[in-house]
Amino acid sequence: MSPFCCWGLPMALLALIVCPGSGEEAFQVYMWPEQQVPEIGGVETTLSKTLLDEQPQWKLYRLSNISEDTVMYCYFTCSGKQVSANASISVYHPPEQVLLKLQPTWVTVGKSFTIECRVQAVAPLENLTLTLLRGKEPLHMQTFGRSTAAPQEAVITHNSTAHKDDGRHNFSCQAELDLRSRGGGIIRRTSEPQVLEIHEPGQDNQMVIIITVVSVLLLLFVSSVLLCFIFGQQWHQRRIGSYGVQAAWSRLRQAYQA
């Protein structure tokens, strides 16, 4: 029995051979796990293997240097017959940071605003789903097509109309990387919540009315002060003119008498 190839990525790989020892009988080769989803861990291009343990009918390898998706093959020869098995490796990069942006952050009821969600460096992109949330209510969901295995940025933009109760809910974005089809699990990340400031048209009208009333009252007050000042000056001048005539008449009488 002679195994002569096995190589791959940072994981444990068990090659199991069931060989009864006779060339007349069939034997089988197994590799476990058949699917593995390790995280991208480097940029090396050369894959390496380390033999951890072995017995007459199995070998255990440690695979290292993850960089890209690959398929590994193991070939065994038993009693002159060769049989092979394979295992697939899919690398991934989790959505580590999810950023949400509201534009504008201040909006009137009935007007439109934009929600943008951005995830940097995620792979594989076709397994990613981005969901925009208002509170716990999904507003918009988007998946992505097949792309390269290298980590890429994912961005979605959604236009929405402001409602009266939007100001009572937080907006957020959830990134979900579903690796179950590749033998892995589900990785979820959520952005920091954002608040949308809502203004109703009635509030704006009330403010205009209040400003108008205050302006009119201020104008009336200033006008009344000016009128009082003008009438006061006229009354004062009349008083001074009357006293001047009486004084002149007294001086004339005194001069005549003398």
Tab-separated table of C-alpha atoms in Angstrom:
chain	number	residue	atom	x	y	z
A	1	MET	CA	0.000	0.000	0.000
A	2	SER	CA	1.542	3.295	-1.081
A	3	PRO	CA	-0.031	6.727	-0.839
A	4	PHE	CA	1.702	9.192	-3.140
A	5	CYS	CA	-0.054	12.535	-3.001
A	6	CYS	CA	-1.926	14.784	-0.639
A	7	TRP	CA	-1.514	18.528	-0.180
A	8	GLY	CA	-3.647	21.518	0.772
A	9	LEU	CA	-4.400	24.180	3.413
A	10	PRO	CA	-4.514	24.806	7.215
A	11	MET	CA	-6.702	21.938	8.297
A	12	ALA	CA	-6.427	18.330	9.408
A	13	LEU	CA	-6.986	15.795	6.650
A	14	LEU	CA	-7.528	12.108	7.288
A	15	ALA	CA	-6.937	9.657	4.460
A	16	LEU	CA	-8.536	6.299	5.228
A	17	ILE	CA	-7.887	3.185	3.154
A	18	VAL	CA	-9.961	0.044	3.446
A	19	CYS	CA	-7.808	-2.632	1.777
A	20	PRO	CA	-8.485	-6.346	2.422
A	21	GLY	CA	-5.104	-7.273	0.953
A	22	SER	CA	-6.266	-9.261	-2.065
A	23	GLY	CA	-6.143	-7.996	-5.612
A	24	GLU	CA	-9.345	-9.889	-6.357
A	25	GLU	CA	-11.385	-7.812	-3.901
A	26	ALA	CA	-12.338	-4.118	-4.105
A	27	PHE	CA	-10.978	-1.547	-1.691
A	28	GLN	CA	-12.009	2.039	-0.950
A	29	VAL	CA	-10.272	5.320	-0.175
A	30	TYR	CA	-11.890	8.046	1.986
A	31	MET	CA	-10.874	11.595	2.767
A	32	TRP	CA	-12.307	13.480	5.718
A	33	PRO	CA	-13.610	16.120	5.815
A	34	GLU	CA	-14.887	16.078	2.238
A	35	GLN	CA	-15.538	19.852	2.456
A	36	GLN	CA	-13.665	22.409	4.507
A	37	VAL	CA	-14.043	26.204	4.763
A	38	PRO	CA	-10.970	27.790	6.397
A	39	GLU	CA	-10.409	31.557	6.653
A	40	ILE	CA	-7.886	33.122	4.318
A	41	GLY	CA	-4.663	33.231	6.300
A	42	GLY	CA	-1.887	34.435	4.015
A	43	VAL	CA	-0.718	35.232	0.542
A	44	GLU	CA	1.572	32.253	0.013
A	45	THR	CA	1.052	30.334	-3.181
A	46	THR	CA	2.840	27.126	-2.207
A	47	LEU	CA	0.686	24.677	-0.292
A	48	SER	CA	2.357	22.327	2.153
A	49	LYS	CA	1.435	19.281	4.193
A	50	THR	CA	2.703	17.813	7.437
A	51	LEU	CA	2.176	14.170	8.357
A	52	LEU	CA	0.777	14.100	11.888
A	53	ASP	CA	0.095	10.410	12.359
A	54	GLU	CA	-0.309	7.189	10.382
A	55	GLN	CA	-1.353	3.594	10.681
A	56	PRO	CA	-1.329	0.763	8.132
A	57	GLN	CA	-4.727	1.849	6.773
A	58	TRP	CA	-4.790	5.630	7.304
A	59	LYS	CA	-2.685	8.769	7.335
A	60	LEU	CA	-3.406	12.112	9.044
A	61	TYR	CA	-2.004	15.317	7.476
A	62	ARG	CA	-1.977	18.927	8.548
A	63	LEU	CA	-2.416	21.286	5.580
A	64	SER	CA	-1.220	24.905	5.661
A	65	ASN	CA	-0.792	28.135	3.669
A	66	ILE	CA	-4.322	29.091	2.652
A	67	SER	CA	-4.653	31.411	-0.325
A	68	GLU	CA	-7.363	30.196	-2.717
A	69	ASP	CA	-10.029	27.583	-3.369
A	70	THR	CA	-8.617	24.203	-4.313
A	71	VAL	CA	-9.388	20.504	-4.649
A	72	MET	CA	-7.023	17.951	-3.098
A	73	TYR	CA	-6.553	14.405	-4.367
A	74	CYS	CA	-5.156	11.321	-2.683
A	75	TYR	CA	-4.123	8.206	-4.604
A	76	PHE	CA	-3.564	4.815	-3.038
A	77	THR	CA	-2.376	1.574	-4.527
A	78	CYS	CA	-3.419	-1.680	-2.904
A	79	SER	CA	-2.623	-5.103	-4.343
A	80	GLY	CA	-1.725	-3.499	-7.633
A	81	LYS	CA	-4.962	-1.540	-7.929
A	82	GLN	CA	-5.059	2.257	-7.697
A	83	VAL	CA	-7.987	4.204	-6.252
A	84	SER	CA	-8.288	7.943	-5.602
A	85	ALA	CA	-10.399	10.286	-3.457
A	86	ASN	CA	-10.711	14.050	-3.301
A	87	ALA	CA	-11.724	16.818	-0.906
A	88	SER	CA	-12.636	20.431	-1.737
A	89	ILE	CA	-11.352	23.483	0.117
A	90	SER	CA	-13.139	26.858	-0.031
A	91	VAL	CA	-11.444	29.847	1.573
A	92	TYR	CA	-13.374	32.833	2.974
A	93	HIS	CA	-12.875	36.272	4.463
A	94	PRO	CA	-15.543	37.320	6.998
A	95	PRO	CA	-17.329	40.717	6.899
A	96	GLU	CA	-15.324	42.309	9.700
A	97	GLN	CA	-16.698	45.871	9.437
A	98	VAL	CA	-20.169	46.943	8.271
A	99	LEU	CA	-20.711	50.686	7.736
A	100	LEU	CA	-24.113	52.377	7.379
A	101	LYS	CA	-24.710	55.931	6.119
A	102	LEU	CA	-27.946	57.984	5.977
A	103	GLN	CA	-28.090	60.911	3.567
A	104	PRO	CA	-29.431	63.332	4.635
A	105	THR	CA	-29.775	62.681	8.359
A	106	TRP	CA	-32.498	65.375	8.628
A	107	VAL	CA	-35.571	64.946	6.407
A	108	THR	CA	-39.189	66.107	6.176
A	109	VAL	CA	-42.049	63.602	6.099
A	110	GLY	CA	-42.774	62.605	2.502
A	111	LYS	CA	-39.303	63.518	1.243
A	112	SER	CA	-36.739	60.954	0.042
A	113	PHE	CA	-33.489	59.920	1.684
A	114	THR	CA	-30.743	57.413	0.857
A	115	ILE	CA	-29.432	54.465	2.873
A	116	GLU	CA	-25.971	53.145	1.991
A	117	CYS	CA	-24.343	50.014	3.410
A	118	ARG	CA	-20.683	49.203	2.782
A	119	VAL	CA	-18.691	46.085	3.706
A	120	GLN	CA	-14.972	45.987	3.073
A	121	ALA	CA	-12.944	42.906	2.110
A	122	VAL	CA	-15.361	39.974	2.095
A	123	ALA	CA	-15.156	36.624	0.261
A	124	PRO	CA	-16.726	34.683	-1.335
A	125	LEU	CA	-18.977	37.507	-2.523
A	126	GLU	CA	-21.660	35.202	-3.964
A	127	ASN	CA	-22.376	33.866	-0.460
A	128	LEU	CA	-22.950	37.345	1.002
A	129	THR	CA	-26.362	38.879	1.719
A	130	LEU	CA	-26.778	42.495	2.865
A	131	THR	CA	-30.029	43.487	4.589
A	132	LEU	CA	-31.084	47.053	5.456
A	133	LEU	CA	-33.197	47.223	8.600
A	134	ARG	CA	-35.536	49.784	10.142
A	135	GLY	CA	-35.659	48.563	13.696
A	136	LYS	CA	-36.209	44.828	13.114
A	137	GLU	CA	-38.116	45.332	9.861
A	138	PRO	CA	-36.201	44.480	6.633
A	139	LEU	CA	-36.324	47.353	4.146
A	140	HIS	CA	-34.105	45.991	1.380
A	141	MET	CA	-32.084	42.822	0.775
A	142	GLN	CA	-29.410	42.201	-1.832
A	143	THR	CA	-27.215	39.284	-2.876
A	144	PHE	CA	-24.196	39.337	-5.180
A	145	GLY	CA	-23.106	37.376	-8.229
A	146	ARG	CA	-20.097	35.139	-8.593
A	147	SER	CA	-16.743	36.906	-8.576
A	148	THR	CA	-13.089	36.217	-7.887
A	149	ALA	CA	-12.032	34.413	-4.722
A	150	ALA	CA	-10.077	37.451	-3.532
A	151	PRO	CA	-11.770	39.622	-0.871
A	152	GLN	CA	-13.794	42.468	-2.369
A	153	GLU	CA	-15.854	45.433	-1.191
A	154	ALA	CA	-19.654	45.106	-1.243
A	155	VAL	CA	-21.911	48.204	-1.424
A	156	ILE	CA	-25.681	48.626	-1.668
A	157	THR	CA	-27.733	51.829	-1.926
A	158	HIS	CA	-31.460	52.118	-1.277
A	159	ASN	CA	-33.741	55.145	-1.723
A	160	SER	CA	-36.656	55.442	0.691
A	161	THR	CA	-39.414	57.916	1.584
A	162	ALA	CA	-39.494	59.355	5.097
A	163	HIS	CA	-42.478	58.432	7.275
A	164	LYS	CA	-43.680	60.028	10.491
A	165	ASP	CA	-42.586	57.104	12.685
A	166	ASP	CA	-39.139	56.688	11.107
A	167	GLY	CA	-37.670	58.885	13.822
A	168	ARG	CA	-38.675	56.317	16.453
A	169	HIS	CA	-36.598	53.505	14.895
A	170	ASN	CA	-32.895	52.867	14.433
A	171	PHE	CA	-31.576	52.060	10.969
A	172	SER	CA	-28.901	49.363	10.593
A	173	CYS	CA	-27.327	46.988	8.081
A	174	GLN	CA	-26.712	43.269	8.581
A	175	ALA	CA	-24.111	41.334	6.581
A	176	GLU	CA	-24.578	37.566	6.424
A	177	LEU	CA	-21.966	35.243	4.920
A	178	ASP	CA	-23.616	31.837	4.435
A	179	LEU	CA	-21.016	29.084	4.054
A	180	ARG	CA	-23.312	26.110	4.686
A	181	SER	CA	-23.214	25.012	1.051
A	182	ARG	CA	-19.417	24.783	1.382
A	183	GLY	CA	-19.420	22.832	4.620
A	184	GLY	CA	-19.191	25.832	6.957
A	185	GLY	CA	-21.650	27.914	8.971
A	186	ILE	CA	-23.229	31.382	8.905
A	187	ILE	CA	-21.256	34.490	9.900
A	188	ARG	CA	-23.239	37.636	10.750
A	189	ARG	CA	-22.097	41.189	11.393
A	190	THR	CA	-24.281	44.267	12.044
A	191	SER	CA	-23.458	47.949	11.649
A	192	GLU	CA	-23.765	50.577	14.344
A	193	PRO	CA	-27.372	51.900	14.457
A	194	GLN	CA	-28.137	55.271	12.867
A	195	VAL	CA	-31.004	57.662	13.706
A	196	LEU	CA	-32.993	59.631	11.128
A	197	GLU	CA	-34.310	63.010	12.321
A	198	ILE	CA	-37.876	63.496	11.076
A	199	HIS	CA	-39.691	66.851	10.703
A	200	GLU	CA	-43.388	67.160	9.936
A	201	PRO	CA	-44.761	69.908	7.623
A	202	GLY	CA	-47.231	71.001	10.346
A	203	GLN	CA	-44.364	71.753	12.693
A	204	ASP	CA	-42.788	74.046	10.113
A	205	ASN	CA	-46.106	75.899	9.538
A	206	GLN	CA	-46.579	76.419	13.248
A	207	MET	CA	-43.097	77.863	13.507
A	208	VAL	CA	-43.830	80.292	10.659
A	209	ILE	CA	-47.068	81.405	12.377
A	210	ILE	CA	-45.295	81.941	15.699
A	211	ILE	CA	-42.522	83.976	14.072
A	212	THR	CA	-45.097	86.099	12.186
A	213	VAL	CA	-47.163	86.849	15.323
A	214	VAL	CA	-44.064	87.758	17.324
A	215	SER	CA	-42.880	90.059	14.514
A	216	VAL	CA	-46.262	91.853	14.343
A	217	LEU	CA	-46.412	92.323	18.118
A	218	LEU	CA	-42.861	93.665	18.146
A	219	LEU	CA	-43.743	96.103	15.346
A	220	LEU	CA	-46.814	97.336	17.215
A	221	PHE	CA	-44.798	97.813	20.388
A	222	VAL	CA	-42.097	99.819	18.614
A	223	SER	CA	-44.744	101.881	16.786
A	224	SER	CA	-46.569	102.723	20.024
A	225	VAL	CA	-43.314	103.802	21.691
A	226	LEU	CA	-42.502	106.093	18.744
A	227	LEU	CA	-46.007	107.629	18.745
A	228	CYS	CA	-45.843	108.281	22.467
A	229	PHE	CA	-42.474	109.953	22.045
A	230	ILE	CA	-43.733	112.173	19.154
A	231	PHE	CA	-46.919	113.264	21.001
A	232	GLY	CA	-44.925	113.943	24.135
A	233	GLN	CA	-42.527	116.190	22.262
A	234	GLN	CA	-45.382	118.142	20.660
A	235	TRP	CA	-47.151	118.647	24.000
A	236	HIS	CA	-43.875	119.797	25.582
A	237	GLN	CA	-43.270	122.342	22.785
A	238	ARG	CA	-46.821	123.758	23.169
A	239	ARG	CA	-46.311	124.179	26.891
A	240	ILE	CA	-43.027	126.006	26.340
A	241	GLY	CA	-44.615	128.323	23.695
A	242	SER	CA	-47.528	129.344	25.989
A	243	TYR	CA	-45.196	130.219	28.835
A	244	GLY	CA	-43.075	132.380	26.468
A	245	VAL	CA	-46.076	134.552	25.365
A	246	GLN	CA	-47.139	135.161	28.962
A	247	ALA	CA	-43.606	136.214	29.952
A	248	ALA	CA	-43.336	138.694	27.047
A	249	TRP	CA	-46.714	140.278	27.924
A	250	SER	CA	-45.637	140.713	31.567
A	251	ARG	CA	-42.453	142.497	30.513
A	252	LEU	CA	-44.416	144.899	28.282
A	253	ARG	CA	-46.810	145.775	31.097
A	254	GLN	CA	-43.977	146.391	33.459
A	255	ALA	CA	-42.237	148.700	30.942
A	256	TYR	CA	-45.468	150.711	30.345
A	257	GLN	CA	-46.070	151.192	34.026
A	258	ALA	CA	-42.578	152.468	34.510
